[in-house]
Amino acid sequence: MTNRIPRVLATTGVALALAAVPGVAQATPAPAAGTTPITIAAAPCPNPFWGLFCTRPYLATPFGPVSQATQLSGDGRARAGKYSPITGEFAPSTGWLRIIRQELYDLQAARATDGQIGRVTGYAQLSSPLGPAVWATQFQSGRGRWGVYNFATNLFYPEGNGAWSRLTN
């Protein structure tokens, strides 16, 4: 990804055809019987500053909608954190880590450490002290939770107590 892409997105609007931007993808799964389909997208966050990618839908929190997000540094590093579309602020939860692969990760049936299986999506595989990982959101039946998917163990590690939150736009 070049430095020009975020500037073009910022000046022309995020409604640009994001599928044409390298490293940005969208996927819409076929809904399971009796469920509402979830549209997963990794795109520049609303009110973007350079290199911030959010996964959607957002999770509902007491502070409003919040997304797991990845901020790219421009020098081959990134950091994970949370993004609020209401305030436009990004709160990092990691330091800067080396990027292994810069792309959307959309794992259809990922197992978590608590045995739950759900769709996991996040942006950019990073080199963490515990192996290659993507900070992501796990989705299941109209709800979601944040955590880390570790490619060495092939498991999703939910944050905190692993509680689920409802989805919101």
PDB file of C-alpha atoms in Angstrom:
ATOM      1  CA  MET A   1       0.000   0.000   0.000  1.00  0.00           C
ATOM      2  CA  THR A   2       1.415   3.381  -0.872  1.00  0.00           C
ATOM      3  CA  ASN A   3       1.108   6.565   1.139  1.00  0.00           C
ATOM      4  CA  ARG A   4      -1.060   8.055  -1.631  1.00  0.00           C
ATOM      5  CA  ILE A   5      -3.982   5.669  -1.108  1.00  0.00           C
ATOM      6  CA  PRO A   6      -5.066   6.977   2.332  1.00  0.00           C
ATOM      7  CA  ARG A   7      -4.765  10.580   1.109  1.00  0.00           C
ATOM      8  CA  VAL A   8      -6.919   9.772  -1.920  1.00  0.00           C
ATOM      9  CA  LEU A   9      -9.475   8.059   0.322  1.00  0.00           C
ATOM     10  CA  ALA A  10      -9.506  11.021   2.697  1.00  0.00           C
ATOM     11  CA  THR A  11     -10.061  13.525  -0.090  1.00  0.00           C
ATOM     12  CA  THR A  12     -12.537  11.538  -2.191  1.00  0.00           C
ATOM     13  CA  GLY A  13     -14.489   9.820   0.584  1.00  0.00           C
ATOM     14  CA  VAL A  14     -14.607   6.264   1.790  1.00  0.00           C
ATOM     15  CA  ALA A  15     -17.428   5.435  -0.635  1.00  0.00           C
ATOM     16  CA  LEU A  16     -14.695   4.889  -3.218  1.00  0.00           C
ATOM     17  CA  ALA A  17     -14.636   1.379  -4.691  1.00  0.00           C
ATOM     18  CA  LEU A  18     -12.465  -0.134  -1.963  1.00  0.00           C
ATOM     19  CA  ALA A  19     -12.181  -3.488  -3.704  1.00  0.00           C
ATOM     20  CA  ALA A  20      -9.775  -1.813  -6.135  1.00  0.00           C
ATOM     21  CA  VAL A  21      -7.366  -0.869  -3.324  1.00  0.00           C
ATOM     22  CA  PRO A  22      -4.679  -3.522  -2.665  1.00  0.00           C
ATOM     23  CA  GLY A  23      -5.036  -5.115   0.759  1.00  0.00           C
ATOM     24  CA  VAL A  24      -8.657  -4.022   1.239  1.00  0.00           C
ATOM     25  CA  ALA A  25     -11.399  -6.593   0.850  1.00  0.00           C
ATOM     26  CA  GLN A  26     -15.017  -7.233   1.653  1.00  0.00           C
ATOM     27  CA  ALA A  27     -16.816 -10.499   2.203  1.00  0.00           C
ATOM     28  CA  THR A  28     -20.459 -11.323   2.747  1.00  0.00           C
ATOM     29  CA  PRO A  29     -21.158 -14.826   4.055  1.00  0.00           C
ATOM     30  CA  ALA A  30     -24.183 -16.899   3.214  1.00  0.00           C
ATOM     31  CA  PRO A  31     -26.423 -16.681   6.289  1.00  0.00           C
ATOM     32  CA  ALA A  32     -27.041 -19.799   8.327  1.00  0.00           C
ATOM     33  CA  ALA A  33     -30.658 -20.840   8.656  1.00  0.00           C
ATOM     34  CA  GLY A  34     -32.514 -18.464  10.962  1.00  0.00           C
ATOM     35  CA  THR A  35     -29.704 -15.903  11.225  1.00  0.00           C
ATOM     36  CA  THR A  36     -29.085 -12.453   9.813  1.00  0.00           C
ATOM     37  CA  PRO A  37     -26.107 -12.199   7.440  1.00  0.00           C
ATOM     38  CA  ILE A  38     -23.080 -10.289   8.696  1.00  0.00           C
ATOM     39  CA  THR A  39     -21.229  -8.122   6.213  1.00  0.00           C
ATOM     40  CA  ILE A  40     -17.567  -8.006   7.131  1.00  0.00           C
ATOM     41  CA  ALA A  41     -15.424  -5.211   5.774  1.00  0.00           C
ATOM     42  CA  ALA A  42     -11.934  -3.927   6.396  1.00  0.00           C
ATOM     43  CA  ALA A  43     -11.671  -0.377   5.198  1.00  0.00           C
ATOM     44  CA  PRO A  44     -10.320   2.943   6.367  1.00  0.00           C
ATOM     45  CA  CYS A  45     -12.164   4.000   9.509  1.00  0.00           C
ATOM     46  CA  PRO A  46     -14.645   6.885   9.314  1.00  0.00           C
ATOM     47  CA  ASN A  47     -12.959  10.217  10.120  1.00  0.00           C
ATOM     48  CA  PRO A  48      -9.712   8.519   9.105  1.00  0.00           C
ATOM     49  CA  PHE A  49      -6.194   9.526   9.697  1.00  0.00           C
ATOM     50  CA  TRP A  50      -3.481   7.770   7.756  1.00  0.00           C
ATOM     51  CA  GLY A  51      -3.444   3.982   7.778  1.00  0.00           C
ATOM     52  CA  LEU A  52      -6.227   3.135  10.233  1.00  0.00           C
ATOM     53  CA  PHE A  53      -8.305   0.083   9.287  1.00  0.00           C
ATOM     54  CA  CYS A  54     -11.472  -0.984  11.121  1.00  0.00           C
ATOM     55  CA  THR A  55     -13.456  -4.174  10.921  1.00  0.00           C
ATOM     56  CA  ARG A  56     -17.224  -3.880  10.902  1.00  0.00           C
ATOM     57  CA  PRO A  57     -19.864  -4.263  12.189  1.00  0.00           C
ATOM     58  CA  TYR A  58     -18.974  -2.447  15.406  1.00  0.00           C
ATOM     59  CA  LEU A  59     -19.637  -3.851  18.864  1.00  0.00           C
ATOM     60  CA  ALA A  60     -22.102  -2.004  21.098  1.00  0.00           C
ATOM     61  CA  THR A  61     -20.434  -0.680  24.258  1.00  0.00           C
ATOM     62  CA  PRO A  62     -21.563   1.705  27.026  1.00  0.00           C
ATOM     63  CA  PHE A  63     -19.543   4.364  25.133  1.00  0.00           C
ATOM     64  CA  GLY A  64     -21.283   3.719  21.810  1.00  0.00           C
ATOM     65  CA  PRO A  65     -20.102   1.664  18.826  1.00  0.00           C
ATOM     66  CA  VAL A  66     -16.437   0.600  18.931  1.00  0.00           C
ATOM     67  CA  SER A  67     -14.322  -1.339  16.435  1.00  0.00           C
ATOM     68  CA  GLN A  68     -11.198  -3.429  16.694  1.00  0.00           C
ATOM     69  CA  ALA A  69      -8.738  -1.491  14.522  1.00  0.00           C
ATOM     70  CA  THR A  70      -5.213  -1.688  13.159  1.00  0.00           C
ATOM     71  CA  GLN A  71      -3.057   1.385  12.568  1.00  0.00           C
ATOM     72  CA  LEU A  72      -0.271   1.135   9.983  1.00  0.00           C
ATOM     73  CA  SER A  73       2.909   3.160  10.509  1.00  0.00           C
ATOM     74  CA  GLY A  74       4.177   3.396   6.919  1.00  0.00           C
ATOM     75  CA  ASP A  75       7.482   1.717   7.831  1.00  0.00           C
ATOM     76  CA  GLY A  76       6.330  -1.917   7.936  1.00  0.00           C
ATOM     77  CA  ARG A  77       4.898  -1.806  11.444  1.00  0.00           C
ATOM     78  CA  ALA A  78       1.393  -1.632  12.886  1.00  0.00           C
ATOM     79  CA  ARG A  79      -0.381  -1.529  16.215  1.00  0.00           C
ATOM     80  CA  ALA A  80      -3.784  -2.774  17.297  1.00  0.00           C
ATOM     81  CA  GLY A  81      -6.380  -0.901  19.308  1.00  0.00           C
ATOM     82  CA  LYS A  82      -9.960   0.296  19.469  1.00  0.00           C
ATOM     83  CA  TYR A  83     -11.608   2.962  17.316  1.00  0.00           C
ATOM     84  CA  SER A  84     -14.720   5.017  18.112  1.00  0.00           C
ATOM     85  CA  PRO A  85     -16.620   6.373  15.096  1.00  0.00           C
ATOM     86  CA  ILE A  86     -18.357   8.812  17.463  1.00  0.00           C
ATOM     87  CA  THR A  87     -15.180  10.536  18.681  1.00  0.00           C
ATOM     88  CA  GLY A  88     -12.957   9.594  15.730  1.00  0.00           C
ATOM     89  CA  GLU A  89     -10.300   8.541  18.231  1.00  0.00           C
ATOM     90  CA  PHE A  90      -8.016   5.500  18.147  1.00  0.00           C
ATOM     91  CA  ALA A  91      -6.763   4.028  21.447  1.00  0.00           C
ATOM     92  CA  PRO A  92      -3.810   1.674  20.871  1.00  0.00           C
ATOM     93  CA  SER A  93      -3.701  -1.538  22.900  1.00  0.00           C
ATOM     94  CA  THR A  94      -0.307  -2.753  21.635  1.00  0.00           C
ATOM     95  CA  GLY A  95       3.019  -1.218  20.810  1.00  0.00           C
ATOM     96  CA  TRP A  96       4.309  -1.111  17.247  1.00  0.00           C
ATOM     97  CA  LEU A  97       4.776  -4.635  15.829  1.00  0.00           C
ATOM     98  CA  ARG A  98       6.289  -5.806  12.536  1.00  0.00           C
ATOM     99  CA  ILE A  99       3.738  -6.524   9.792  1.00  0.00           C
ATOM    100  CA  ILE A 100       3.969 -10.060   8.388  1.00  0.00           C
ATOM    101  CA  ARG A 101       1.085  -9.749   5.896  1.00  0.00           C
ATOM    102  CA  GLN A 102      -1.062  -6.717   5.248  1.00  0.00           C
ATOM    103  CA  GLU A 103      -4.513  -7.958   4.247  1.00  0.00           C
ATOM    104  CA  LEU A 104      -7.986  -8.709   5.561  1.00  0.00           C
ATOM    105  CA  TYR A 105      -8.202 -11.946   7.519  1.00  0.00           C
ATOM    106  CA  ASP A 106     -11.645 -13.511   7.355  1.00  0.00           C
ATOM    107  CA  LEU A 107     -11.630 -16.950   8.982  1.00  0.00           C
ATOM    108  CA  GLN A 108     -15.027 -18.590   8.571  1.00  0.00           C
ATOM    109  CA  ALA A 109     -14.976 -21.050  11.486  1.00  0.00           C
ATOM    110  CA  ALA A 110     -12.264 -20.250  14.033  1.00  0.00           C
ATOM    111  CA  ARG A 111     -12.187 -22.013  17.387  1.00  0.00           C
ATOM    112  CA  ALA A 112     -11.598 -19.934  20.518  1.00  0.00           C
ATOM    113  CA  THR A 113      -9.781 -21.039  23.658  1.00  0.00           C
ATOM    114  CA  ASP A 114     -13.173 -21.427  25.386  1.00  0.00           C
ATOM    115  CA  GLY A 115     -14.394 -23.813  22.658  1.00  0.00           C
ATOM    116  CA  GLN A 116     -16.694 -21.322  20.909  1.00  0.00           C
ATOM    117  CA  ILE A 117     -16.553 -21.410  17.102  1.00  0.00           C
ATOM    118  CA  GLY A 118     -17.278 -18.321  15.058  1.00  0.00           C
ATOM    119  CA  ARG A 119     -16.199 -16.174  12.173  1.00  0.00           C
ATOM    120  CA  VAL A 120     -13.026 -14.176  12.951  1.00  0.00           C
ATOM    121  CA  THR A 121     -12.007 -11.068  11.043  1.00  0.00           C
ATOM    122  CA  GLY A 122      -9.164  -8.597  11.451  1.00  0.00           C
ATOM    123  CA  TYR A 123      -6.636  -6.624   9.447  1.00  0.00           C
ATOM    124  CA  ALA A 124      -2.895  -7.372   9.115  1.00  0.00           C
ATOM    125  CA  GLN A 125      -0.979 -10.324  10.531  1.00  0.00           C
ATOM    126  CA  LEU A 126       1.554  -8.991  13.038  1.00  0.00           C
ATOM    127  CA  SER A 127       4.669 -10.477  14.613  1.00  0.00           C
ATOM    128  CA  SER A 128       3.806 -10.729  18.313  1.00  0.00           C
ATOM    129  CA  PRO A 129       5.931 -12.138  21.150  1.00  0.00           C
ATOM    130  CA  LEU A 130       3.660 -15.222  21.067  1.00  0.00           C
ATOM    131  CA  GLY A 131       3.874 -15.764  17.306  1.00  0.00           C
ATOM    132  CA  PRO A 132       2.098 -14.437  14.218  1.00  0.00           C
ATOM    133  CA  ALA A 133      -1.277 -12.976  15.163  1.00  0.00           C
ATOM    134  CA  VAL A 134      -4.119 -10.742  14.038  1.00  0.00           C
ATOM    135  CA  TRP A 135      -6.092  -8.590  16.476  1.00  0.00           C
ATOM    136  CA  ALA A 136      -9.632  -9.401  15.454  1.00  0.00           C
ATOM    137  CA  THR A 137     -13.327  -9.691  16.225  1.00  0.00           C
ATOM    138  CA  GLN A 138     -15.075 -13.057  16.542  1.00  0.00           C
ATOM    139  CA  PHE A 139     -18.678 -13.070  15.302  1.00  0.00           C
ATOM    140  CA  GLN A 140     -21.390 -15.578  16.192  1.00  0.00           C
ATOM    141  CA  SER A 141     -25.193 -15.349  15.880  1.00  0.00           C
ATOM    142  CA  GLY A 142     -25.537 -11.553  15.820  1.00  0.00           C
ATOM    143  CA  ARG A 143     -22.954 -10.910  18.514  1.00  0.00           C
ATOM    144  CA  GLY A 144     -19.204 -10.352  18.664  1.00  0.00           C
ATOM    145  CA  ARG A 145     -16.161 -10.112  20.904  1.00  0.00           C
ATOM    146  CA  TRP A 146     -12.622  -8.847  20.533  1.00  0.00           C
ATOM    147  CA  GLY A 147      -9.438 -10.827  20.876  1.00  0.00           C
ATOM    148  CA  VAL A 148      -6.361 -12.142  19.118  1.00  0.00           C
ATOM    149  CA  TYR A 149      -6.182 -14.971  16.589  1.00  0.00           C
ATOM    150  CA  ASN A 150      -2.805 -16.730  16.888  1.00  0.00           C
ATOM    151  CA  PHE A 151      -1.614 -18.442  13.695  1.00  0.00           C
ATOM    152  CA  ALA A 152       0.868 -20.652  15.623  1.00  0.00           C
ATOM    153  CA  THR A 153      -1.903 -22.252  17.714  1.00  0.00           C
ATOM    154  CA  ASN A 154      -4.804 -21.686  15.270  1.00  0.00           C
ATOM    155  CA  LEU A 155      -6.906 -20.406  18.173  1.00  0.00           C
ATOM    156  CA  PHE A 156      -8.772 -17.190  18.941  1.00  0.00           C
ATOM    157  CA  TYR A 157      -7.970 -15.756  22.387  1.00  0.00           C
ATOM    158  CA  PRO A 158     -10.899 -13.588  23.580  1.00  0.00           C
ATOM    159  CA  GLU A 159     -10.120 -10.411  25.522  1.00  0.00           C
ATOM    160  CA  GLY A 160     -10.969 -10.191  29.213  1.00  0.00           C
ATOM    161  CA  ASN A 161     -13.598 -12.671  30.329  1.00  0.00           C
ATOM    162  CA  GLY A 162     -14.631 -13.496  26.748  1.00  0.00           C
ATOM    163  CA  ALA A 163     -18.037 -11.840  27.060  1.00  0.00           C
ATOM    164  CA  TRP A 164     -20.054 -11.289  23.896  1.00  0.00           C
ATOM    165  CA  SER A 165     -21.543  -7.920  22.835  1.00  0.00           C
ATOM    166  CA  ARG A 166     -24.337  -7.171  20.406  1.00  0.00           C
ATOM    167  CA  LEU A 167     -23.476  -5.823  16.952  1.00  0.00           C
ATOM    168  CA  THR A 168     -24.261  -2.284  15.834  1.00  0.00           C
ATOM    169  CA  ASN A 169     -23.575   0.002  12.873  1.00  0.00           C
TER     170      ASN A 169
END
